[in-house]
Amino acid sequence: DEKAGQRRASQLIMIKGSIVIKWSIVQMLSPVLVSVAAIATPEPAYAQTSGATGVLRYGHVFVSNGAKLRRLGGTRSMLYPGLGFEWRYPRGLGLGFEAGPRFEDHALTRLDDLMVSVDVSYHGRSSPTANAVVPFLGGGLSVGWEPVPDGQQTYFVNAAGGVTYWLDRRRGLRFELRDAVTIDRPQNGYHHLGFRVGYTWLMGRQ
């Protein structure tokens, strides 16, 4: 009986020691397990669609290589670099403005005017993901102002379409075809048709 009791006591001691060792291992590994679980767990729906309930602010820069197509004949090449900002609302709707100088014949010494535009747009996704190609459409009103004494002002209606290739969720490359048509010069008006290449980035969320 004494030997049996001693064996039971030894077994209990071994079981307790095993439990203590396993618990110590769990305690040591718990931070690692928590970290792995946090990485492996997918983002909640609201995080994946950040902007579905808020307004995202974007900035973009661009360079447009285009042409001035006169209604009465004749063309002039146009170089148009610019900077813009956009507030993107839920479901891909956007409101923005942009501005930049236009140069004739690709010569920086031949300033044609300064163009400012206010546009509305629609984007295929309100919150893009990395490597996504997102199409967009836009349009609005523009004004060209000649920065000289007695300089003329020319008013346009514009329409655009293109795609944005998102490098990640905050930065993308923007490709756009845009046409601006004069609306205040019925006799000697023109189109400004241009292809743009630009860079866009997420500035923040409201």
Coordinates of C-alpha atoms in Angstrom, one line a residue, residues 6-203:
Q6 CA 4.2 6.7 -3.3
R7 CA 3.5 5.9 -7.0
R8 CA 0.3 7.9 -6.9
A9 CA 2.1 10.8 -5.2
S10 CA 4.9 10.7 -7.8
Q11 CA 2.3 10.6 -10.6
L12 CA 0.5 13.7 -9.2
I13 CA 3.8 15.5 -8.8
M14 CA 4.6 14.8 -12.5
I15 CA 1.1 15.9 -13.7
K16 CA 1.4 19.1 -11.7
G17 CA 4.9 19.8 -13.1
S18 CA 3.6 19.1 -16.6
I19 CA 0.7 21.5 -16.2
V20 CA 3.1 24.2 -14.8
I21 CA 5.5 23.8 -17.8
K22 CA 2.7 23.9 -20.4
W23 CA 1.1 27.0 -18.8
S24 CA 4.5 28.7 -18.8
I25 CA 4.9 27.8 -22.5
V26 CA 1.4 29.3 -23.2
Q27 CA 2.3 32.5 -21.3
M28 CA 5.6 32.9 -23.3
L29 CA 3.9 32.3 -26.7
S30 CA 0.7 34.3 -26.0
P31 CA 2.2 37.6 -27.3
V32 CA 3.3 35.9 -30.5
L33 CA -0.1 34.2 -30.9
V34 CA -1.9 37.5 -30.4
S35 CA 0.3 39.2 -33.0
V36 CA -0.2 36.5 -35.5
A37 CA -3.9 36.5 -35.0
A38 CA -4.0 40.3 -35.5
I39 CA -2.1 40.0 -38.8
A40 CA -4.2 37.1 -40.1
T41 CA -7.6 38.5 -39.1
P42 CA -9.1 40.4 -42.1
E43 CA -10.0 44.0 -41.7
P44 CA -13.6 44.7 -40.7
A45 CA -15.9 45.9 -43.4
Y46 CA -15.8 49.5 -42.3
A47 CA -12.0 49.5 -42.5
Q48 CA -12.0 48.0 -45.9
T49 CA -14.3 50.6 -47.2
S50 CA -12.9 53.6 -45.4
G51 CA -14.6 56.5 -47.1
A52 CA -17.9 54.6 -47.4
T53 CA -19.3 56.9 -44.6
G54 CA -16.7 59.7 -44.8
V55 CA -15.2 62.2 -47.2
L56 CA -11.7 61.5 -48.6
R57 CA -9.5 64.3 -49.6
Y58 CA -7.1 63.8 -52.6
G59 CA -4.5 65.8 -54.3
H60 CA -3.1 65.3 -57.8
V61 CA -0.5 66.8 -60.2
F62 CA -0.6 66.3 -63.9
V63 CA 1.0 67.2 -67.3
S64 CA -1.3 67.4 -70.3
N65 CA 0.0 67.2 -73.9
G66 CA -2.7 68.4 -76.2
A67 CA -3.8 70.7 -79.0
K68 CA -6.0 73.8 -79.5
L69 CA -8.4 72.8 -82.3
R70 CA -10.0 75.9 -83.8
R71 CA -13.5 75.7 -85.3
L72 CA -12.5 77.7 -88.3
G73 CA -9.4 75.5 -88.9
G74 CA -5.9 75.5 -87.6
T75 CA -4.3 73.8 -84.6
R76 CA -1.7 74.7 -82.0
S77 CA 0.0 72.3 -79.7
M78 CA -0.6 73.0 -76.0
L79 CA 1.4 72.1 -72.9
Y80 CA -0.7 72.2 -69.7
P81 CA 0.8 71.3 -66.3
G82 CA -1.4 71.7 -63.2
L83 CA -2.3 70.9 -59.6
G84 CA -5.7 69.9 -58.3
F85 CA -7.6 68.8 -55.2
E86 CA -10.7 66.6 -54.8
W87 CA -13.2 65.7 -52.1
R88 CA -14.5 62.2 -52.7
Y89 CA -17.9 61.4 -51.2
P90 CA -19.5 58.0 -50.6
R91 CA -20.3 55.9 -53.7
G92 CA -17.5 57.4 -55.7
L93 CA -18.9 60.9 -56.2
G94 CA -16.3 63.7 -56.2
L95 CA -16.1 67.5 -56.3
G96 CA -12.8 69.2 -57.0
F97 CA -10.9 72.0 -58.7
E98 CA -7.6 72.4 -60.4
A99 CA -5.4 75.1 -61.9
G100 CA -2.4 75.6 -64.1
P101 CA -0.8 77.6 -66.9
R102 CA -1.2 76.7 -70.6
F103 CA 1.7 77.1 -73.0
E104 CA 1.4 77.2 -76.8
D105 CA 3.7 75.1 -79.0
H106 CA 5.3 73.5 -75.9
A107 CA 7.3 76.7 -75.3
L108 CA 7.5 77.9 -71.7
T109 CA 8.0 81.4 -73.0
R110 CA 4.7 81.4 -74.8
L111 CA 2.1 81.6 -72.0
D112 CA -1.4 81.4 -73.4
D113 CA -3.4 81.7 -70.2
L114 CA -4.0 80.4 -66.7
M115 CA -6.8 77.9 -66.6
V116 CA -9.0 77.1 -63.5
S117 CA -11.6 74.4 -63.5
V118 CA -14.3 73.3 -61.1
D119 CA -15.4 69.7 -61.8
V120 CA -17.7 66.9 -60.6
S121 CA -16.6 63.3 -61.0
Y122 CA -17.6 59.7 -60.6
H123 CA -15.1 57.0 -59.6
G124 CA -15.7 53.2 -59.9
R125 CA -14.5 52.7 -56.3
S126 CA -14.8 55.2 -53.4
S127 CA -11.9 53.4 -51.5
P128 CA -9.4 51.7 -53.8
T129 CA -7.0 48.8 -53.1
A130 CA -3.5 48.2 -54.2
N131 CA -3.0 47.3 -57.9
A132 CA -6.6 48.2 -58.7
V133 CA -7.4 49.9 -62.0
V134 CA -10.4 52.3 -61.3
P135 CA -12.1 54.1 -64.1
F136 CA -13.6 57.6 -63.7
L137 CA -15.7 60.2 -65.5
G138 CA -15.8 63.9 -65.0
G139 CA -16.9 67.2 -66.2
G140 CA -17.4 70.8 -65.3
L141 CA -16.7 74.5 -66.1
S142 CA -13.3 76.1 -66.8
V143 CA -12.1 79.7 -67.3
G144 CA -8.9 80.8 -69.0
W145 CA -7.4 84.1 -67.9
E146 CA -4.7 85.9 -69.7
P147 CA -2.5 87.5 -67.0
V148 CA -1.8 90.7 -69.0
P149 CA -3.4 94.2 -68.9
D150 CA -6.8 94.0 -70.7
G151 CA -6.3 90.3 -70.9
Q152 CA -9.3 88.3 -72.1
Q153 CA -11.2 85.6 -70.2
T154 CA -12.4 82.5 -72.0
Y155 CA -15.1 80.2 -70.6
F156 CA -15.2 76.5 -71.3
V157 CA -17.3 73.4 -70.6
N158 CA -15.2 70.3 -70.1
A159 CA -15.6 66.5 -70.1
A160 CA -13.1 63.9 -69.2
G161 CA -12.6 60.2 -68.7
G162 CA -9.7 57.9 -67.7
V163 CA -8.4 55.4 -65.2
T164 CA -6.3 55.5 -62.0
Y165 CA -3.8 52.7 -61.3
W166 CA -3.4 52.5 -57.6
L167 CA 0.0 51.6 -56.3
D168 CA -1.4 51.1 -52.9
R169 CA -4.4 52.5 -51.0
R170 CA -3.0 56.0 -50.8
R171 CA -1.0 56.6 -54.0
G172 CA -1.9 56.1 -57.7
L173 CA -1.0 57.0 -61.3
R174 CA -3.7 58.8 -63.2
F175 CA -4.3 58.7 -67.0
E176 CA -7.0 60.9 -68.5
L177 CA -8.4 62.2 -71.8
R178 CA -10.0 65.6 -71.5
D179 CA -11.7 68.0 -73.9
A180 CA -12.6 71.6 -73.1
V181 CA -14.8 73.5 -75.5
T182 CA -15.3 77.3 -75.5
I183 CA -18.8 78.5 -74.8
D184 CA -18.5 82.3 -75.2
R185 CA -16.9 82.5 -78.7
P186 CA -19.3 81.2 -81.2
Q187 CA -17.3 82.5 -84.2
N188 CA -13.7 81.8 -83.3
G189 CA -14.0 79.2 -80.5
Y190 CA -12.0 76.1 -80.2
H191 CA -11.5 72.7 -78.4
H192 CA -8.6 72.1 -76.1
L193 CA -8.1 68.3 -76.4
G194 CA -5.4 66.8 -74.3
F195 CA -4.0 63.5 -72.8
R196 CA -2.9 63.7 -69.2
V197 CA -0.5 61.7 -67.1
G198 CA -0.6 62.4 -63.4
Y199 CA 0.0 61.3 -59.8
T200 CA -2.6 61.3 -57.1
W201 CA -2.4 60.8 -53.4
L202 CA -4.7 60.6 -50.4
M203 CA -4.4 63.6 -48.2

